[in-house]
mmCIF file with all atom_site columns, N, CA and C in Angstrom:
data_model
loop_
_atom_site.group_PDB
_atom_site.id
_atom_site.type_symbol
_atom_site.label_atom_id
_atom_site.label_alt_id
_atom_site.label_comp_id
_atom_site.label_asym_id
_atom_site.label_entity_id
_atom_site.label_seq_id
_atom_site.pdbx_PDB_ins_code
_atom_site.Cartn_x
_atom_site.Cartn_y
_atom_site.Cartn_z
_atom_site.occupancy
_atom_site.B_iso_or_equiv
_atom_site.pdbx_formal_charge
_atom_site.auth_seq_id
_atom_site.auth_comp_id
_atom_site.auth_asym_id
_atom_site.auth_atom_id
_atom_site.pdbx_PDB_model_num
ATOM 1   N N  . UNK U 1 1  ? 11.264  5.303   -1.068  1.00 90.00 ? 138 UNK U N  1
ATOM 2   C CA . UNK U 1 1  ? 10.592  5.651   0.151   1.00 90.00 ? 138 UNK U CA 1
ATOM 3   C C  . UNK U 1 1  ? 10.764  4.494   1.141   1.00 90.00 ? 138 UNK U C  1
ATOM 4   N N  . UNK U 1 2  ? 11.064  4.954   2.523   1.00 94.00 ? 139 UNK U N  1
ATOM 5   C CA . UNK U 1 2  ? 11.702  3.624   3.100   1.00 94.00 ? 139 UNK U CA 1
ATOM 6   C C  . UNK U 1 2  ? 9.938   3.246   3.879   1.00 94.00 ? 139 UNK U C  1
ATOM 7   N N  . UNK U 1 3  ? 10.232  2.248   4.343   1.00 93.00 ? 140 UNK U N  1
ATOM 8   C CA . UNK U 1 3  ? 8.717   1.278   5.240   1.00 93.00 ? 140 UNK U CA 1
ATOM 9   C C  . UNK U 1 3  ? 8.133   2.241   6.058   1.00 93.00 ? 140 UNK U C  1
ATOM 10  N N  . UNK U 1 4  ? 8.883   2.840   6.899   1.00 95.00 ? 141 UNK U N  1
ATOM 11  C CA . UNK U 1 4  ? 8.364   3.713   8.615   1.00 95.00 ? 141 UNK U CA 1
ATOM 12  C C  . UNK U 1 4  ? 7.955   5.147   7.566   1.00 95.00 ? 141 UNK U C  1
ATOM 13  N N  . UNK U 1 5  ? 8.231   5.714   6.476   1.00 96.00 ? 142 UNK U N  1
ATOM 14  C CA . UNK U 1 5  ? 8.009   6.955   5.602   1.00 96.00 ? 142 UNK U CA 1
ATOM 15  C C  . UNK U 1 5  ? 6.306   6.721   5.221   1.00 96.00 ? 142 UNK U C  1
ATOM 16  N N  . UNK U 1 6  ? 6.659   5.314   4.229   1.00 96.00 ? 143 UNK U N  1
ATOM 17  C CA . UNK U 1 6  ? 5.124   5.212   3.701   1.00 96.00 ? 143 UNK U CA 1
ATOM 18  C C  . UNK U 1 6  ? 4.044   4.533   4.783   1.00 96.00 ? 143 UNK U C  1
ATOM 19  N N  . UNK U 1 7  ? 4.435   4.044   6.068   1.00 96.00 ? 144 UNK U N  1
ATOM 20  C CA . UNK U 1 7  ? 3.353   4.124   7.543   1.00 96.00 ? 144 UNK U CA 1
ATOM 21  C C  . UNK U 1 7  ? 3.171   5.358   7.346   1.00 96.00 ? 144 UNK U C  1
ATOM 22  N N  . UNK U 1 8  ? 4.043   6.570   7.954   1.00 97.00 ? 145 UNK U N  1
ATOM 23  C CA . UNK U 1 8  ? 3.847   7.564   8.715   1.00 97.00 ? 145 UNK U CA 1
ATOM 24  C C  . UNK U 1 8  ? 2.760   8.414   7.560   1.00 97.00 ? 145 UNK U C  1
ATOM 25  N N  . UNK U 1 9  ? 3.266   8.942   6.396   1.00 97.00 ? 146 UNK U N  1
ATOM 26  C CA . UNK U 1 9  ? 2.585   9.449   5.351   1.00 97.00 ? 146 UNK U CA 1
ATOM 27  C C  . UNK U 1 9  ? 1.358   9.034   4.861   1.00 97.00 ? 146 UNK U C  1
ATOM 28  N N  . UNK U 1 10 ? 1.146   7.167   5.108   1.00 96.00 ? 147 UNK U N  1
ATOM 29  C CA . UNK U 1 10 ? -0.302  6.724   4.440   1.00 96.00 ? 147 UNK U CA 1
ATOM 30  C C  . UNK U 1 10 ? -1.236  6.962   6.022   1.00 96.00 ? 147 UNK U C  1
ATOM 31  N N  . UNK U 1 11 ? -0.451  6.813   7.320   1.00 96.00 ? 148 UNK U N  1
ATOM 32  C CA . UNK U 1 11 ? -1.302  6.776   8.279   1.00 96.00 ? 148 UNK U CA 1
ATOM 33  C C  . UNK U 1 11 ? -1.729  5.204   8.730   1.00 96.00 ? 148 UNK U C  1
ATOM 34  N N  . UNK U 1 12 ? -1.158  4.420   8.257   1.00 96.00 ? 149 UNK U N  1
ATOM 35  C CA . UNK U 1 12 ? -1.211  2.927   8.440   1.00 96.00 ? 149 UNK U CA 1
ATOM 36  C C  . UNK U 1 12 ? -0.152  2.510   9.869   1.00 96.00 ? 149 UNK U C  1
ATOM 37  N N  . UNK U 1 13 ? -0.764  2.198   10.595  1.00 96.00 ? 150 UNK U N  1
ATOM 38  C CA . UNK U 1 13 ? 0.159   1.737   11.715  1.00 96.00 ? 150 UNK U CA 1
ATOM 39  C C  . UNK U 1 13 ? 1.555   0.699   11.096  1.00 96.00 ? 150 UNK U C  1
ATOM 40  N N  . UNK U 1 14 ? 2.507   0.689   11.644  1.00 96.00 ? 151 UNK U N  1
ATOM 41  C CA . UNK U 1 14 ? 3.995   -0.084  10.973  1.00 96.00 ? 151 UNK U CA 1
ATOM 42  C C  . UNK U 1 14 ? 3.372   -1.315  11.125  1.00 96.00 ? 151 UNK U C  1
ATOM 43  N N  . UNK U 1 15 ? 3.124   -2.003  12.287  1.00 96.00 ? 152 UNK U N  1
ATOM 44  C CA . UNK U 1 15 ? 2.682   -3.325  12.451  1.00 96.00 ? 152 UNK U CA 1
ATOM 45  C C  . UNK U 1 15 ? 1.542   -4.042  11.607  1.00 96.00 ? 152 UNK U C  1
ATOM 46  N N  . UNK U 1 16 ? 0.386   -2.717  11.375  1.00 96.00 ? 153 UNK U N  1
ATOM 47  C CA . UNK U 1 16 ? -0.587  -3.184  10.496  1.00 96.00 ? 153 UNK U CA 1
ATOM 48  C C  . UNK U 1 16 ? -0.200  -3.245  8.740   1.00 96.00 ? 153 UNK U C  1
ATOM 49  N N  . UNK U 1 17 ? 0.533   -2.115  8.792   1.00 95.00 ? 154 UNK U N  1
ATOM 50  C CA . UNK U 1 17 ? 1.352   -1.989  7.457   1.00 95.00 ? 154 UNK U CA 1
ATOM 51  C C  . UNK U 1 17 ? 2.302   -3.137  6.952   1.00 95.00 ? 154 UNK U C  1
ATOM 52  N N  . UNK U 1 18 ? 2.989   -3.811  7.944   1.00 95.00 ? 155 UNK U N  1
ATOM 53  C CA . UNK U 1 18 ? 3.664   -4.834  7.848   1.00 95.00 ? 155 UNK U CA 1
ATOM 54  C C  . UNK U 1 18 ? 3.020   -6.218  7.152   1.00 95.00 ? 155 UNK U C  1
ATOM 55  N N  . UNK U 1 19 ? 1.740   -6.581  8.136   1.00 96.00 ? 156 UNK U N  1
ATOM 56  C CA . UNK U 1 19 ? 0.795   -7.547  8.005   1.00 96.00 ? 156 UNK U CA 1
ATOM 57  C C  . UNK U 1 19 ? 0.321   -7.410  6.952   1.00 96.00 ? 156 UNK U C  1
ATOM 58  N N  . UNK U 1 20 ? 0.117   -6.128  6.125   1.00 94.00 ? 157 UNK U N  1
ATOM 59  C CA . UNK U 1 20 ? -0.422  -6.211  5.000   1.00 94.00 ? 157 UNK U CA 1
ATOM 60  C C  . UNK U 1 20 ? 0.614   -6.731  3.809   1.00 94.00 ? 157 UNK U C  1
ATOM 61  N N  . UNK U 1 21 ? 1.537   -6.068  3.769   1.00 92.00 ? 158 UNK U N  1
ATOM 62  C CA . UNK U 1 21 ? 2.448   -6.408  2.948   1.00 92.00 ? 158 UNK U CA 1
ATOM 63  C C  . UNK U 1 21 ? 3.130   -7.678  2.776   1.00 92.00 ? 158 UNK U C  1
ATOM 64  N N  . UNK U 1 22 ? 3.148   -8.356  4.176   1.00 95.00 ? 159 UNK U N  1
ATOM 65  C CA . UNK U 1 22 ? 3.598   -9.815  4.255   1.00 95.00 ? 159 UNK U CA 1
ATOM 66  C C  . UNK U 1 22 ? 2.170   -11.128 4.071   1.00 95.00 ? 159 UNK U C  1
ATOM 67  N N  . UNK U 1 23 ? 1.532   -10.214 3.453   1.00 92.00 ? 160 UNK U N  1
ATOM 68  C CA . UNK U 1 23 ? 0.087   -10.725 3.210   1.00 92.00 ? 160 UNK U CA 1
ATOM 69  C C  . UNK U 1 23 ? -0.522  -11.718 4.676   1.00 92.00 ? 160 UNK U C  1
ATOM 70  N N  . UNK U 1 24 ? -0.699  -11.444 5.945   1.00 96.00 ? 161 UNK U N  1
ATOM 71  C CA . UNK U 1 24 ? -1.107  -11.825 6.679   1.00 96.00 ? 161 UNK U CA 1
ATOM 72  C C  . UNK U 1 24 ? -2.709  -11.198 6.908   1.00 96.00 ? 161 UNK U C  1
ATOM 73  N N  . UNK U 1 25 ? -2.919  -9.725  6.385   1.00 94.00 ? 162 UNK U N  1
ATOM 74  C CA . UNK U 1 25 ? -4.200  -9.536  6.573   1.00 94.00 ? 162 UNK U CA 1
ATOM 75  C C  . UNK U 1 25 ? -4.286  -9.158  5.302   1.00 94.00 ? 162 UNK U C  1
ATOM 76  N N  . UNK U 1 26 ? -5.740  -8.804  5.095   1.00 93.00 ? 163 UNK U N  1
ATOM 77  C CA . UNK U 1 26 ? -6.126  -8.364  3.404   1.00 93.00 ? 163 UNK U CA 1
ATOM 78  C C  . UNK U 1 26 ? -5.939  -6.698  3.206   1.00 93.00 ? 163 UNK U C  1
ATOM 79  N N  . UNK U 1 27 ? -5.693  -6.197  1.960   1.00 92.00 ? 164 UNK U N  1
ATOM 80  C CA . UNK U 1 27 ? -5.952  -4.485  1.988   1.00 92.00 ? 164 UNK U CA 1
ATOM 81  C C  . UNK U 1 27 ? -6.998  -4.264  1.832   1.00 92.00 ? 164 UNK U C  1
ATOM 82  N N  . UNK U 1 28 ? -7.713  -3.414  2.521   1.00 93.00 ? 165 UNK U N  1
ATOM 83  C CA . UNK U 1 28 ? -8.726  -2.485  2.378   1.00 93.00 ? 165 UNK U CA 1
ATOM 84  C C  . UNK U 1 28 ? -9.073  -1.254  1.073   1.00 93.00 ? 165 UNK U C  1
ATOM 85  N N  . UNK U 1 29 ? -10.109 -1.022  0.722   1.00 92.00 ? 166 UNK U N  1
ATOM 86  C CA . UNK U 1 29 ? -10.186 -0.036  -0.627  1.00 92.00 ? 166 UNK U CA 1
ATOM 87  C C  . UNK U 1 29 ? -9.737  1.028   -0.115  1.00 92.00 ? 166 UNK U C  1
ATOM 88  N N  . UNK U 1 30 ? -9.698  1.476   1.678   1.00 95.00 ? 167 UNK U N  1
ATOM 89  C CA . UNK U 1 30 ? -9.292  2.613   2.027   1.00 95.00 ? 167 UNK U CA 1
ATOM 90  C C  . UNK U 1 30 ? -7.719  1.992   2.183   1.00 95.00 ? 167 UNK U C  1
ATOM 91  N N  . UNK U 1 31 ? -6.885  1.521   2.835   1.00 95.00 ? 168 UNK U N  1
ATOM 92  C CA . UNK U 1 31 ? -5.666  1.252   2.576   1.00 95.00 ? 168 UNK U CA 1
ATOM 93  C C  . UNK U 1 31 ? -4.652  1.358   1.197   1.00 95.00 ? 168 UNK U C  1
ATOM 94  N N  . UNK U 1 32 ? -5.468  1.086   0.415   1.00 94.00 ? 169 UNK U N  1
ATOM 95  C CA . UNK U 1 32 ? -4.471  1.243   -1.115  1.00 94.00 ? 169 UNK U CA 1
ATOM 96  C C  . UNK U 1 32 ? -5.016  2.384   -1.364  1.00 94.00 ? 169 UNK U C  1
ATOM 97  N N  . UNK U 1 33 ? -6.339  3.491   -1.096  1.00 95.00 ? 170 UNK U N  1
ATOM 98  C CA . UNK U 1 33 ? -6.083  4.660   -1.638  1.00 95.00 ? 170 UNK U CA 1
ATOM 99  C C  . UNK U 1 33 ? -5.009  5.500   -0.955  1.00 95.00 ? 170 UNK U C  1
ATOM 100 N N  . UNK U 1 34 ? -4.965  5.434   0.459   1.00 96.00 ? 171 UNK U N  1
ATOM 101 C CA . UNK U 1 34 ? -4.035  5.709   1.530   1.00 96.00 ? 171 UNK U CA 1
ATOM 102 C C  . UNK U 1 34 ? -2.653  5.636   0.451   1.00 96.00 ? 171 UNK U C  1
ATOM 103 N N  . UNK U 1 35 ? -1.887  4.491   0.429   1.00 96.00 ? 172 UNK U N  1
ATOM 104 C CA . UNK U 1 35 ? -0.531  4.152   -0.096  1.00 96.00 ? 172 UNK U CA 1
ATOM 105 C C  . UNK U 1 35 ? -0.646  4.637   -1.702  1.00 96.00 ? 172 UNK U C  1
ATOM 106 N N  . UNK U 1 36 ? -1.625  4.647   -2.440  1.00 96.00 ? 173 UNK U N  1
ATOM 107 C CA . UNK U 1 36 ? -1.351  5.287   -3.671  1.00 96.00 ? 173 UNK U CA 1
ATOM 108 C C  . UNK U 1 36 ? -1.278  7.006   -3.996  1.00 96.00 ? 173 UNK U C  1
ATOM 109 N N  . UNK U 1 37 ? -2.251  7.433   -2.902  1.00 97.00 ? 174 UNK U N  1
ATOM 110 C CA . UNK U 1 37 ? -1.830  8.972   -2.545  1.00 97.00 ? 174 UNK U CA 1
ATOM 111 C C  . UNK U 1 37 ? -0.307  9.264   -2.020  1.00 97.00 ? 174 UNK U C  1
ATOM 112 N N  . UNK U 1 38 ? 0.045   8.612   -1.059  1.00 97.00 ? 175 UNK U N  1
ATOM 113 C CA . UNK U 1 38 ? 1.562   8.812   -1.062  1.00 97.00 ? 175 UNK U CA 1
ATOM 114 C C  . UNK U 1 38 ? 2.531   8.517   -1.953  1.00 97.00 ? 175 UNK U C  1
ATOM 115 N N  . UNK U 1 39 ? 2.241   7.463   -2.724  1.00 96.00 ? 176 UNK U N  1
ATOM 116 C CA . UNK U 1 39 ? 3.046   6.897   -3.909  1.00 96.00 ? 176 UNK U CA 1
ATOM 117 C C  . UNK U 1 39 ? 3.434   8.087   -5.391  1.00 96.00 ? 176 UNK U C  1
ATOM 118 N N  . UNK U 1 40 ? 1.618   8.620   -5.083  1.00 97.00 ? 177 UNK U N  1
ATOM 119 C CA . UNK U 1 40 ? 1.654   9.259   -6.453  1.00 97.00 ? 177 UNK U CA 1
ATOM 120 C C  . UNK U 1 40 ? 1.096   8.446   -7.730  1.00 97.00 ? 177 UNK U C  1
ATOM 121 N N  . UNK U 1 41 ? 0.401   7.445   -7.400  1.00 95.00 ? 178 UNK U N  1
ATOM 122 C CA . UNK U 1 41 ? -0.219  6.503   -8.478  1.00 95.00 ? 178 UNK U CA 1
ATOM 123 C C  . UNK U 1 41 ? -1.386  6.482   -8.246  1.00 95.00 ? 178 UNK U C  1
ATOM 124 N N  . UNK U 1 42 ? -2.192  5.953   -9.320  1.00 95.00 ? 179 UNK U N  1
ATOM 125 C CA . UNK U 1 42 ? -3.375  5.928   -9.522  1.00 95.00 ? 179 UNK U CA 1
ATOM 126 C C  . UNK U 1 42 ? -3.589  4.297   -8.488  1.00 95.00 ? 179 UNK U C  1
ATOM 127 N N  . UNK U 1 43 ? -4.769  4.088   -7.808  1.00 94.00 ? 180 UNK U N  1
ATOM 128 C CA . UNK U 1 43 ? -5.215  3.185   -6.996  1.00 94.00 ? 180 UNK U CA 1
ATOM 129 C C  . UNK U 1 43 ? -4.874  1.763   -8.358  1.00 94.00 ? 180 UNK U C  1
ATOM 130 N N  . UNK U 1 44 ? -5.499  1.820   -9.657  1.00 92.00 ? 181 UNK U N  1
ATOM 131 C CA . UNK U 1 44 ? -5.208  0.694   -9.797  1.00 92.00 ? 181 UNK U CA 1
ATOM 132 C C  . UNK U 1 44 ? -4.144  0.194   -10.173 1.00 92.00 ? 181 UNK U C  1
ATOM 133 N N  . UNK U 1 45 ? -2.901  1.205   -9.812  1.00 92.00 ? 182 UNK U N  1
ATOM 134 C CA . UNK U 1 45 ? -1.701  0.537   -10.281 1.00 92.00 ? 182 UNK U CA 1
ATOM 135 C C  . UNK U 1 45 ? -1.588  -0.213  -9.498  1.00 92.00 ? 182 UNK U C  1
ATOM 136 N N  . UNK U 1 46 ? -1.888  -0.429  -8.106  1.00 89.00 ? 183 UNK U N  1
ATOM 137 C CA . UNK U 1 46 ? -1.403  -1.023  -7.022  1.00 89.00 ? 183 UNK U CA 1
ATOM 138 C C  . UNK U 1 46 ? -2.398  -2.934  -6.712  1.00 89.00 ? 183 UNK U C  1
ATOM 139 N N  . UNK U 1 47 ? -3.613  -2.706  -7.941  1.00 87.00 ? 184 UNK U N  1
ATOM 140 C CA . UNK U 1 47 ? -4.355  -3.736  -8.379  1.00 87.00 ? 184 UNK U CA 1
ATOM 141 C C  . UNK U 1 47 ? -3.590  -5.284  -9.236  1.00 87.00 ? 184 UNK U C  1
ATOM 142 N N  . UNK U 1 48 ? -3.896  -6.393  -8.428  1.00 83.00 ? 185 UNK U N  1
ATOM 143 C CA . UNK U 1 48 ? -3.325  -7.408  -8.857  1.00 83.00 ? 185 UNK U CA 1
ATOM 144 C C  . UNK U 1 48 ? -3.412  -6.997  -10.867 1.00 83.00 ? 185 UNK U C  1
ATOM 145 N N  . UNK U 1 49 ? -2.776  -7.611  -11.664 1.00 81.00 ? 186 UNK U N  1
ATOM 146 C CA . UNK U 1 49 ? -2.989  -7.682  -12.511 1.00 81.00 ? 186 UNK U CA 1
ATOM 147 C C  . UNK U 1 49 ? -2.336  -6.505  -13.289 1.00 81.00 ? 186 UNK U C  1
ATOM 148 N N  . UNK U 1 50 ? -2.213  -5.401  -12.305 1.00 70.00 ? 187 UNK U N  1
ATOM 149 C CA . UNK U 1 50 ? -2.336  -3.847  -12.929 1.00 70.00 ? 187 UNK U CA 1
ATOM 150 C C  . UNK U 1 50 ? -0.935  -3.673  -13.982 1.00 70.00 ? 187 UNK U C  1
ATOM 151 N N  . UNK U 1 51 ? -0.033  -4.738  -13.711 1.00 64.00 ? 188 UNK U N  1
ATOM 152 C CA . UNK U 1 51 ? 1.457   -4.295  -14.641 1.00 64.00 ? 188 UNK U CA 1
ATOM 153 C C  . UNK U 1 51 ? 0.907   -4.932  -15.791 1.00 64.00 ? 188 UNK U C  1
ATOM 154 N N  . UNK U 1 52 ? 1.615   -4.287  -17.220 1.00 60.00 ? 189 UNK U N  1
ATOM 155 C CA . UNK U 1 52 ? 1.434   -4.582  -18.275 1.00 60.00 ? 189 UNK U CA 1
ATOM 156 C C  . UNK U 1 52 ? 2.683   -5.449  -18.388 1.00 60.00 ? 189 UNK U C  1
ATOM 157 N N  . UNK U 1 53 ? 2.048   -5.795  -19.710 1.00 55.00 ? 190 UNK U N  1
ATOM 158 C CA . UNK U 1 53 ? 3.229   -7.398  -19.766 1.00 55.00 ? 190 UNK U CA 1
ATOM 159 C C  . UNK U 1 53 ? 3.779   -7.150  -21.051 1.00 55.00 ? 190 UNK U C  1
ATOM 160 N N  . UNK U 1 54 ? 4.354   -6.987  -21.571 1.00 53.00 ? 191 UNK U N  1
ATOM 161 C CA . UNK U 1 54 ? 5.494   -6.678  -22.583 1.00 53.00 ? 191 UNK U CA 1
ATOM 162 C C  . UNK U 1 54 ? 5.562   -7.554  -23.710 1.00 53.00 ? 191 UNK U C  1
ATOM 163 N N  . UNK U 1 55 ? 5.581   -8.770  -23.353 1.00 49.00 ? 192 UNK U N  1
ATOM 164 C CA . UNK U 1 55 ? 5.737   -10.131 -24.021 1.00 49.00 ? 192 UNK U CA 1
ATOM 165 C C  . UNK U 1 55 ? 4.355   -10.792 -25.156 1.00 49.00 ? 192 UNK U C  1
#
């Protein structure tokens, strides 16, 4: 899914969407439900910590 897809679909402005991702502002609990509804994942996949570790 390209950058301007998951703005337009989560409803996150590009610029604000940007800032988030380049960690300049923080996400919101409504922002990651936003991007995990488009994703198709559950909210806490998108939670620090959330990958499992193999090792």
């Amino acid at each position: 899914m390209s950058f301007s897809d998951l703005s337009e679909r989560s409803g996150i402005e590009p610029e604000a969407l940007g800032d988030l991702l380049d960690g300049m502002e923080d996400f919101t609990v409504v922002d990651l439900v936003r991007i995990a509804d488009v994703l198709g994942v559950p909210v806490t996949a998108l939670l620090p910590g959330a990958a499992t570790d193999d090792s």
